[in-house]
Coordinates of C-alpha atoms in Angstrom, one line a residue:
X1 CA -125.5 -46.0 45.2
X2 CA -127.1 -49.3 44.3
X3 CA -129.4 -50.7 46.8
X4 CA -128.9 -53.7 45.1
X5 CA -127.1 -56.3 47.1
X6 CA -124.9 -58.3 45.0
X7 CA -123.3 -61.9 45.7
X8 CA -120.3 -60.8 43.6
X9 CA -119.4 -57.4 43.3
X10 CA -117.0 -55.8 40.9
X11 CA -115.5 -52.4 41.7
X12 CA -113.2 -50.0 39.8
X13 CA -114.5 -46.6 40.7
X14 CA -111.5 -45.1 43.0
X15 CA -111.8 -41.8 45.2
X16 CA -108.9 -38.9 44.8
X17 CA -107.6 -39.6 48.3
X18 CA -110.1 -39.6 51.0
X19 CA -111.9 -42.0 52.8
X20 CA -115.3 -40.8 55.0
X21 CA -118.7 -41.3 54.9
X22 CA -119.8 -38.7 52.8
X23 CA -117.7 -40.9 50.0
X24 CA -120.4 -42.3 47.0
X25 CA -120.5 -45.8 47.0
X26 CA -119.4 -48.5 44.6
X27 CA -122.2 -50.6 45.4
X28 CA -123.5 -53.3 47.9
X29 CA -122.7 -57.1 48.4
X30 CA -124.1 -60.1 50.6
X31 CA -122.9 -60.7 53.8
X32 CA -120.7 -64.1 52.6
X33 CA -120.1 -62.3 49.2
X34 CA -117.5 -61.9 47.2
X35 CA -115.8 -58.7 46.2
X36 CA -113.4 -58.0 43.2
X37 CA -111.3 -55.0 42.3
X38 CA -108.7 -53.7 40.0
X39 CA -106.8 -51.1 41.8
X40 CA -104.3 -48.4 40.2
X41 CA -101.2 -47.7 42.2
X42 CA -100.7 -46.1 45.2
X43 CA -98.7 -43.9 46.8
X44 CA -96.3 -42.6 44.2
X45 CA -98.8 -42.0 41.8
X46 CA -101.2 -39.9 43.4
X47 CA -98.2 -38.4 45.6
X48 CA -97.3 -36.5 42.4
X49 CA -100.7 -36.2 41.0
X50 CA -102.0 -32.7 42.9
X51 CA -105.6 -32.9 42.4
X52 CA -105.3 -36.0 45.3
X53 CA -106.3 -34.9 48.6
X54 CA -104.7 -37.9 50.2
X55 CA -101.7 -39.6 49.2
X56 CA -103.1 -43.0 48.0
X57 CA -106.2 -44.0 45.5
X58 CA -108.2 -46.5 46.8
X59 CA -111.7 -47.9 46.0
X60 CA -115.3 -46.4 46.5
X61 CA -116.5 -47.8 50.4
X62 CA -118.1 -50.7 49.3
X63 CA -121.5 -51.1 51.5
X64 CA -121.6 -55.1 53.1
X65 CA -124.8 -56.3 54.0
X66 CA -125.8 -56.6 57.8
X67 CA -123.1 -54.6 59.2
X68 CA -123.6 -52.1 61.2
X69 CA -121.3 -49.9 63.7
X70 CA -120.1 -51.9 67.0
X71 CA -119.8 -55.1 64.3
X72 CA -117.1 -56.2 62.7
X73 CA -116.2 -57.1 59.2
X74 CA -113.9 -60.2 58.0
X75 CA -112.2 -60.5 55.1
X76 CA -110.5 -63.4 53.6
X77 CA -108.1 -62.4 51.1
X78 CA -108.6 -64.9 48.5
X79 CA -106.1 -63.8 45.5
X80 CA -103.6 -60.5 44.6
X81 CA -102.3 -60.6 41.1
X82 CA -99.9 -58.2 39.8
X83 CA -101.1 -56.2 36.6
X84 CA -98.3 -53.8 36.5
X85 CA -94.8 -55.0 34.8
X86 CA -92.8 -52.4 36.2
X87 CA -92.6 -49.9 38.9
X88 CA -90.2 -46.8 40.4
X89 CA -89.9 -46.3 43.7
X90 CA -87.3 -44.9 46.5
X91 CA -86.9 -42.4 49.5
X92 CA -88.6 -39.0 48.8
X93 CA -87.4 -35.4 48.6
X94 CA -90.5 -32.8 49.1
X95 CA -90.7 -29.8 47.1
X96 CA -91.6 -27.2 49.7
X97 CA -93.0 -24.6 47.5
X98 CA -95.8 -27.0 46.1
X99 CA -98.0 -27.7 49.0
X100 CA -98.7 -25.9 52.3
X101 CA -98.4 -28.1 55.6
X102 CA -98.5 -31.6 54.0
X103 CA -96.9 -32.6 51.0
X104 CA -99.8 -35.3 50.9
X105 CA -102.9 -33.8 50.8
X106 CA -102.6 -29.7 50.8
X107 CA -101.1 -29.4 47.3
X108 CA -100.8 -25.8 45.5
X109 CA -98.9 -24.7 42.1
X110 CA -96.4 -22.9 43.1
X111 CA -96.1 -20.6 40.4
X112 CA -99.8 -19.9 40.8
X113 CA -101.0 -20.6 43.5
X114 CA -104.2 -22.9 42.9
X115 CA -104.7 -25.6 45.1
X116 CA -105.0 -29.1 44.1
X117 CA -104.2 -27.9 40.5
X118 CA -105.8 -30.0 37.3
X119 CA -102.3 -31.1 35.7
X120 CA -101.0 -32.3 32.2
X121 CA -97.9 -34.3 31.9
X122 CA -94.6 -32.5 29.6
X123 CA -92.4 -35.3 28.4
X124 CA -90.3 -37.4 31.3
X125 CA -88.4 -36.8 34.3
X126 CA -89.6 -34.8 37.7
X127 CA -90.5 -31.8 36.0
X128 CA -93.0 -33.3 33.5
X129 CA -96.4 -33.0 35.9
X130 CA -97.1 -29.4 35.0
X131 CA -100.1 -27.1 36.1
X132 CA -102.5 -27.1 33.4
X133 CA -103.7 -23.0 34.7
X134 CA -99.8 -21.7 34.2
X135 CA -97.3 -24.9 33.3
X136 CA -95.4 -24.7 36.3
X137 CA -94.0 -28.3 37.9
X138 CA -96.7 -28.5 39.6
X139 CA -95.4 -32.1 41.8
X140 CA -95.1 -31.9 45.7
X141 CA -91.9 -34.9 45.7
X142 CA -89.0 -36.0 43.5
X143 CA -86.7 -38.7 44.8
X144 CA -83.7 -38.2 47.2
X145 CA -82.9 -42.2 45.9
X146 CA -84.9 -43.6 43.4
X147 CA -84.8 -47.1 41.5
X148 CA -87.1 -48.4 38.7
X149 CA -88.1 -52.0 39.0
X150 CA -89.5 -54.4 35.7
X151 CA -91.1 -57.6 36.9
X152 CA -90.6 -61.2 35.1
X153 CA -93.9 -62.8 33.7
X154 CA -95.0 -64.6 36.8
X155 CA -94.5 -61.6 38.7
X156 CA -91.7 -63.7 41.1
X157 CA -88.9 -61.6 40.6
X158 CA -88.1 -57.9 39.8
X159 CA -85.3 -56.4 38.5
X160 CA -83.8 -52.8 38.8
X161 CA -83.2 -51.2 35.5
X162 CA -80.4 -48.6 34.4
X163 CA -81.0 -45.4 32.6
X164 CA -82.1 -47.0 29.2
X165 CA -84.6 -49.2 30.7
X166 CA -85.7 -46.4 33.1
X167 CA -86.1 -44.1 30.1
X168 CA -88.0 -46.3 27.8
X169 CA -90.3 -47.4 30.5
X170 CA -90.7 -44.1 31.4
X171 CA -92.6 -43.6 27.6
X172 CA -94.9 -45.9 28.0
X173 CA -95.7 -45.3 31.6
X174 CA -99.5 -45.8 31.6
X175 CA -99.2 -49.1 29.4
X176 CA -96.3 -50.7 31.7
X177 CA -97.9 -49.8 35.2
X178 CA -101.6 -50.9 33.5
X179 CA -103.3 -47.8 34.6
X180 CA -106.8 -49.2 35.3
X181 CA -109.5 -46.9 33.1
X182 CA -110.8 -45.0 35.6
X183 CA -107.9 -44.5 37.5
X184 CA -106.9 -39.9 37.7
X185 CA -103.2 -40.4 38.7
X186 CA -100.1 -40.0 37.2
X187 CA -97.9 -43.0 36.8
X188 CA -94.9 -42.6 38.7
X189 CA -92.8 -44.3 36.1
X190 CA -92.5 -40.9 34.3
X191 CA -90.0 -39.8 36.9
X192 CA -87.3 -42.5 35.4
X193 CA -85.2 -43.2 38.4
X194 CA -82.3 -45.4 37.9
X195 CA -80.1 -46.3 41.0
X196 CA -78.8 -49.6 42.3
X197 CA -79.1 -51.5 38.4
X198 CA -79.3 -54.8 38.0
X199 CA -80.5 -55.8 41.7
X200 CA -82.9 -58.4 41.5
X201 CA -85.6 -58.8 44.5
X202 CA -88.0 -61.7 45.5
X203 CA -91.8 -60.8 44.5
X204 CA -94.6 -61.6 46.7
X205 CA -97.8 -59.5 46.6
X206 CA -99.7 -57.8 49.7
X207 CA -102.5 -55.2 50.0
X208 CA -101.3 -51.9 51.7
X209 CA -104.4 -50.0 52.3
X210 CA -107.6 -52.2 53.4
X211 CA -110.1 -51.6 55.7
X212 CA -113.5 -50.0 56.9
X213 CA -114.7 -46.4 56.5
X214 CA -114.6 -44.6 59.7
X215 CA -116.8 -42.2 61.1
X216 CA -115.1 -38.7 60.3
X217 CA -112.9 -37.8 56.8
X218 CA -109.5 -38.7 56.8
X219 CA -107.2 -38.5 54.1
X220 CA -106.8 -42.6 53.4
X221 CA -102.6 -42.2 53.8
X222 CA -103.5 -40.7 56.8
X223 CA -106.2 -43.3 58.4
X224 CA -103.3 -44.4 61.1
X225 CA -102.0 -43.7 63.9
X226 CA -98.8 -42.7 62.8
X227 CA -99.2 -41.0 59.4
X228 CA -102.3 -39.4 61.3
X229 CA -99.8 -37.2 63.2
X230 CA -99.5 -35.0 60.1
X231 CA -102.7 -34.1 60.5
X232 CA -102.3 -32.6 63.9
X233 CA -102.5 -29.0 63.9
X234 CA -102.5 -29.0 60.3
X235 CA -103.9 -26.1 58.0
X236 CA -105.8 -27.2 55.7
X237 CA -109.4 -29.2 56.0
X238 CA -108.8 -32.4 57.3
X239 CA -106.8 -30.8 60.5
X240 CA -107.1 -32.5 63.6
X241 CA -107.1 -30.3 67.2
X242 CA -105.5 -32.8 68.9
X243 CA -103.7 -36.3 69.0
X244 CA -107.4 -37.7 70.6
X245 CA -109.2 -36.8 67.3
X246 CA -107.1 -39.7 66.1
X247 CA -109.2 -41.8 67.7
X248 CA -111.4 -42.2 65.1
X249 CA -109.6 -44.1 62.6
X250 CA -109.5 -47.3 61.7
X251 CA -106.2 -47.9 60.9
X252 CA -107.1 -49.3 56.9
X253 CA -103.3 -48.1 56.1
X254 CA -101.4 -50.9 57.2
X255 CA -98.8 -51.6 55.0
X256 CA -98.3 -55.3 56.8
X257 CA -96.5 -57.6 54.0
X258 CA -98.6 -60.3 55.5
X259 CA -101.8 -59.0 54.5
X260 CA -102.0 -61.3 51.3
X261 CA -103.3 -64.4 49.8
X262 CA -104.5 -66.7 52.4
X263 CA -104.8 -64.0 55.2
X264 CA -108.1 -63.0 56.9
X265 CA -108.6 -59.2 58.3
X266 CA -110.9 -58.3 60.9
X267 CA -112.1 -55.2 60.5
X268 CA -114.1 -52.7 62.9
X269 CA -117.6 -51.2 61.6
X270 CA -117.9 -47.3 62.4
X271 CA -120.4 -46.9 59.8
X272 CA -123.7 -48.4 58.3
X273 CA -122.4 -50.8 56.0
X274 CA -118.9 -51.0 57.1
X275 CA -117.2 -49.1 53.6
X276 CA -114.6 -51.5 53.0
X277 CA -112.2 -50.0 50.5
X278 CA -109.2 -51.4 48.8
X279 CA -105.3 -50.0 47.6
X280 CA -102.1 -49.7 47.5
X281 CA -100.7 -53.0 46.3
X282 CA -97.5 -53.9 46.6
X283 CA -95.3 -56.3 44.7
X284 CA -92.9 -56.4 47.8
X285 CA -92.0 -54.8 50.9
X286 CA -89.6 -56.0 54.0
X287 CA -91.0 -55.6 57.1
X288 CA -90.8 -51.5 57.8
X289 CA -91.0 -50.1 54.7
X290 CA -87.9 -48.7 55.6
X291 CA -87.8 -46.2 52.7
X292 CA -91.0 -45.4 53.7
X293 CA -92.3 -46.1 50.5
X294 CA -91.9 -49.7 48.2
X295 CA -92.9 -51.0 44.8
X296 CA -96.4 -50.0 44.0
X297 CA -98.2 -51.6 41.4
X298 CA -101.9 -51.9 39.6
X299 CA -103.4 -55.1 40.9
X300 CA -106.6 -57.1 41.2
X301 CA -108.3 -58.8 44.5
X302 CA -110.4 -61.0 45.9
X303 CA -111.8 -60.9 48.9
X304 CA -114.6 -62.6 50.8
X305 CA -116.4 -60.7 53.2
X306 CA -118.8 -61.6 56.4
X307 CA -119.8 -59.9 59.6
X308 CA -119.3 -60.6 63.0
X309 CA -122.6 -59.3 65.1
X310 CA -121.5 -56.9 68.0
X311 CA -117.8 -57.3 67.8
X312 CA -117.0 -53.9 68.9
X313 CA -113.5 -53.4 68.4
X314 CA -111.5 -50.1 67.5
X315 CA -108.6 -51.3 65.0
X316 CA -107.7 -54.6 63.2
X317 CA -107.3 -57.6 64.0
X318 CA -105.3 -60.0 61.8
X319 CA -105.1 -63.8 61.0
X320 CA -101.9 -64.3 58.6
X321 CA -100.9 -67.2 57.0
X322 CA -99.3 -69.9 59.7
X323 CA -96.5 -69.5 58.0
X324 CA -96.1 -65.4 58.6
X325 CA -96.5 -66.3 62.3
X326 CA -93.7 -66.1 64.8
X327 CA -93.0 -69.3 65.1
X328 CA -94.3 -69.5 69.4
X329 CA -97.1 -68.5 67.8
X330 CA -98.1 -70.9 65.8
X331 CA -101.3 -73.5 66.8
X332 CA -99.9 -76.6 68.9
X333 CA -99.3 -79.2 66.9
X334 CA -100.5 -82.6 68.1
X335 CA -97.2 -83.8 70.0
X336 CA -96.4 -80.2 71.5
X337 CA -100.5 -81.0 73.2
X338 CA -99.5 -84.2 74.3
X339 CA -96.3 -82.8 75.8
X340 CA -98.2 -80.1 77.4
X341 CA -100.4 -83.2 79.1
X342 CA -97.9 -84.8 80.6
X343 CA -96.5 -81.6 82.0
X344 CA -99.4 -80.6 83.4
X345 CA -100.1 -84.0 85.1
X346 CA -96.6 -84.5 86.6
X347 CA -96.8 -80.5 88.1
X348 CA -100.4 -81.0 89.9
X349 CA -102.2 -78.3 86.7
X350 CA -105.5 -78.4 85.7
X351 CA -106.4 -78.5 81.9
X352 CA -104.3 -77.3 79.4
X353 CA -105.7 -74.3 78.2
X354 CA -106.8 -74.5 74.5
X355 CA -105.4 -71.4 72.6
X356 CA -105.0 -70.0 69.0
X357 CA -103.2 -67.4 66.9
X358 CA -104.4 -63.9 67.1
X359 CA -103.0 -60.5 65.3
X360 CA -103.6 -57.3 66.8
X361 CA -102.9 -54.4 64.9
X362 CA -101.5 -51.0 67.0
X363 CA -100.3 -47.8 65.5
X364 CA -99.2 -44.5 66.4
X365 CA -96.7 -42.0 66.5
X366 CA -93.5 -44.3 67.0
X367 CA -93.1 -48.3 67.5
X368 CA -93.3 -47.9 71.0
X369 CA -96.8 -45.9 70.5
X370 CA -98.2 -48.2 68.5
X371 CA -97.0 -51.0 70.4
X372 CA -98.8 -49.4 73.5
X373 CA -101.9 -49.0 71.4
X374 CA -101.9 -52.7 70.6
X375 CA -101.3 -53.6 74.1
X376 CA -104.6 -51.5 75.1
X377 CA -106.9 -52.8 72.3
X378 CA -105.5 -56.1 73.3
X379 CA -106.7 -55.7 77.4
X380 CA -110.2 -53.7 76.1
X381 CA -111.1 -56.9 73.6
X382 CA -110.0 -59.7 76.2
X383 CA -110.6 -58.0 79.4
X384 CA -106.8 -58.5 80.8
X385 CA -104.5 -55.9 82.6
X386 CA -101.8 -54.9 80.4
X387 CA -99.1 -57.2 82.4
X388 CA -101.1 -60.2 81.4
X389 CA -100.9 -59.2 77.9
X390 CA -97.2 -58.3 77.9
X391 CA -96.9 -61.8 79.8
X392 CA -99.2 -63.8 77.2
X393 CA -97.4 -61.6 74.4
X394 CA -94.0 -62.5 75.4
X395 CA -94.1 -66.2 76.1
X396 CA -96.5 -67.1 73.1
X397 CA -96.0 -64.5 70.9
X398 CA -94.3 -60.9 70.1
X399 CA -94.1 -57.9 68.5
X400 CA -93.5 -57.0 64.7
X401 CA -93.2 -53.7 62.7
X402 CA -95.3 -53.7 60.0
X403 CA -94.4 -49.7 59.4
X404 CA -92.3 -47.0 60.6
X405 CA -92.7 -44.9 62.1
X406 CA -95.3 -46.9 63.9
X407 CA -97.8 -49.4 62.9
X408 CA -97.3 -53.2 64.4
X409 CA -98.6 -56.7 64.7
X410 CA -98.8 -58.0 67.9
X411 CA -99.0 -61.8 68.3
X412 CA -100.3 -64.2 71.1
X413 CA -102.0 -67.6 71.9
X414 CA -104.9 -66.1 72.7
X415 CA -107.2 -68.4 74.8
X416 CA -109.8 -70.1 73.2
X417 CA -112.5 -69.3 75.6
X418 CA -111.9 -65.8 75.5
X419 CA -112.3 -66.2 71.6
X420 CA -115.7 -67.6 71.9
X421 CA -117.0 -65.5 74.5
X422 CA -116.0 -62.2 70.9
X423 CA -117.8 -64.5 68.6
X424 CA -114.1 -65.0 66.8
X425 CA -113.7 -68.8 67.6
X426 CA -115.3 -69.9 64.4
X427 CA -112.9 -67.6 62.3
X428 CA -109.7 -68.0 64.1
X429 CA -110.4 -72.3 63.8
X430 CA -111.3 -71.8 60.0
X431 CA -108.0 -70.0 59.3
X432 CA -105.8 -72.5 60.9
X433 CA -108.3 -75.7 60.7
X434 CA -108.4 -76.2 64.1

């Protein structure tokens, strides 16, 4: 690694699935620096790619000045542009034989037997990643329903293709899905699926996998709380004893569609130098990722990054776009104050209390787990019982699923002194110019 601390920093150096702190770094920038990357695709790609031990392929950590565990990282998500034209995606079918207790990250031949095999690619179709040791197909998934996707110029639509245009993308898979250089995976347009043609779909780009290194190896698909639960008991290296060892993610996978342009992340720092990393872009994606997987694409970012001094939290926190907000979550607007005023002088009440937006990210094994978790991280930041935050949740905010099986946004007005007193005042009134 670079000791070297850079104002701007450019990374394209990607890992083959983990994320730790034993990961080599891409290289150090400023606290208020920026960072740029052009990232391959992820999941599909590395899904069928078996030298991945994870199922996505993300950035080197990238070491921020200043930080340091029990601080927090912020980052402003300045731009995502679309590189890729076109992109297959769907539901997926494993193929049992080709990996041992997760079809993510403990991949074998299974003609063979090596484990996370070197492979060549054969032609087209979901028998054409072949294991360079004996030629056997080689892939741990194929699709149960699959659909390829080619993208207008501006990237604002996208449009399913039938079998020719599956097939001809499908030749010049690496070119169309603008594989960046240094990029090991398979593109996953080889697989040519063709179902639902002619659909076209609204375009509007998000980051799937952001976030900060944590303190013990973890698969990067897996850094959540509810993709985590395949590591449980699992077989292979990256096993977990029990649902507590969880506890040490930090929940980087979020696949939250309102992680783009214009949206600030607030990260937790487990380790020296925080090791954000960056993946899995999407071109779209409703809220759920109900297939479980969505239209992953090459992409560049830009991000800003600062630190927040001894803002210890244990998962996310997130400041979307006004617009993504619920709408009773949304700042007051100058009227709604003046209403609130006159209420409170005609009912005998004291001040009005000042509040803004807040995002806190939960996950875990189902909605309901991860809407638990964000209800705890909720009390621990702001020091209230969990009926206060149901309470301040339900009448200024809510719940939404960013993933099944279990990662969610929970929304309040979250007091404004209770903001200063985390050092996140200054943030939270830059996002919404307060």
């Amino acid at each position: 690694m670079s000791e070297q601390i850079q104002q701007e920093l450019d990374v394209d150096r990607f890992t083959l699935g983990l994320v730790g702190p034993d990961q080599e770094w891409a290289g150090t920038v400023a606290d208020g620096g920026t960072v740029r990357t052009h990232t391959p695709p992820a999941c599909w790609g590395p899904m069928i790619t078996p030298e991945f031990r994870g199922g996505h392929e993300v950035t080197r950590p990238i070491r921020v000045e200043n930080a340091e565990p029990g601080d927090a990282l912020v980052v402003h998500i300045k731009d995502v542009e679309v590189t890729s034209v076109a992109t297959s995606t769907g539901s997926m079918a494993e193929r049992e034989d080709a990996f041992g207790s997760d079809p993510f990250v403990d991949h074998r031949c299974p003609e063979c037997g090596t484990e996370w095999p070197e492979s060549v690619v054969e032609g087209t179709g979901e028998d054409a990643i072949r294991c360079a040791e004996c030629g056997a197909n080689a892939s741990s998934f194929g699709f149960e329903f699959g659909y390829t996707v080619a993208f207008d110029e501006d990237r604002s639509v996208g449009l399913t293709v039938g079998p020719d245009g599956a097939a001809d993308l499908a030749e010049r898979a690496d070119e169309a899905m603008a594989l960046p250089d240094n990029s090991r995976q398979h593109p996953i347009l080889l697989y040519k699926p063709d179902e639902i043609p002619g659909t076209l779909g609204h375009l509007r780009p998000f980051i799937g996998n952001i976030g900060t290194t944590p303190s013990v190896e973890f698969p990067d698909s897996h850094n959540a709380g509810d993709f985590g639960q395949f590591l449980i008991g699992a077989d292979h290296d990256w096993g977990l004893s029990d649902e507590s060892a969880l506890d040490a993610r930090t929940d980087g996978h979020l696949d939250s569609n309102d992680v783009r342009p214009g949206a600030t992340l607030i990260c937790p720092v487990e380790i020296d130098g925080a090791g954000l990393y960056v993946g899995d872009l999407h071109a779209n994606q409703g809220d759920g990722e109900l297939s479980l997987h969505t239209t992953d694409v090459s992409g560049r970012t830009e991000l800003e990054v600062s630190v927040i001094k001894d803002l210890d939290i244990d998962g996310p926190l997130l400041l979307p776009n006004e617009s993504d907000l619920p709408d009773i979550a949304k700042p007051y607007t100058d009227t709604e104050r003046e209403a609130g005023d006159a209420l409170a002088a005609e009912h005998h009440v004291g001040d009005v209390v000042d509040a803004a937006p807040l995002q806190i990210i939960g996950s875990g094994a189902t909605i309901n787990d991860a809407t638990e978790n964000a209800f705890a991280r909720a009390g621990t930041l702001f020091g209230m019982s969990e009926g206060e935050v149901r309470a301040r949740c339900t009448f200024t905010g809510g719940v939404e699923i960013a993933r099944l099986p279990g990662v969610v946004q929970l929304s309040m007005l979250a007091p404004m002194d209770l903001l200063e007193e985390q050092g996140l005042a200054a943030t939270v009134r830059e996002q919404y110019d307060l």
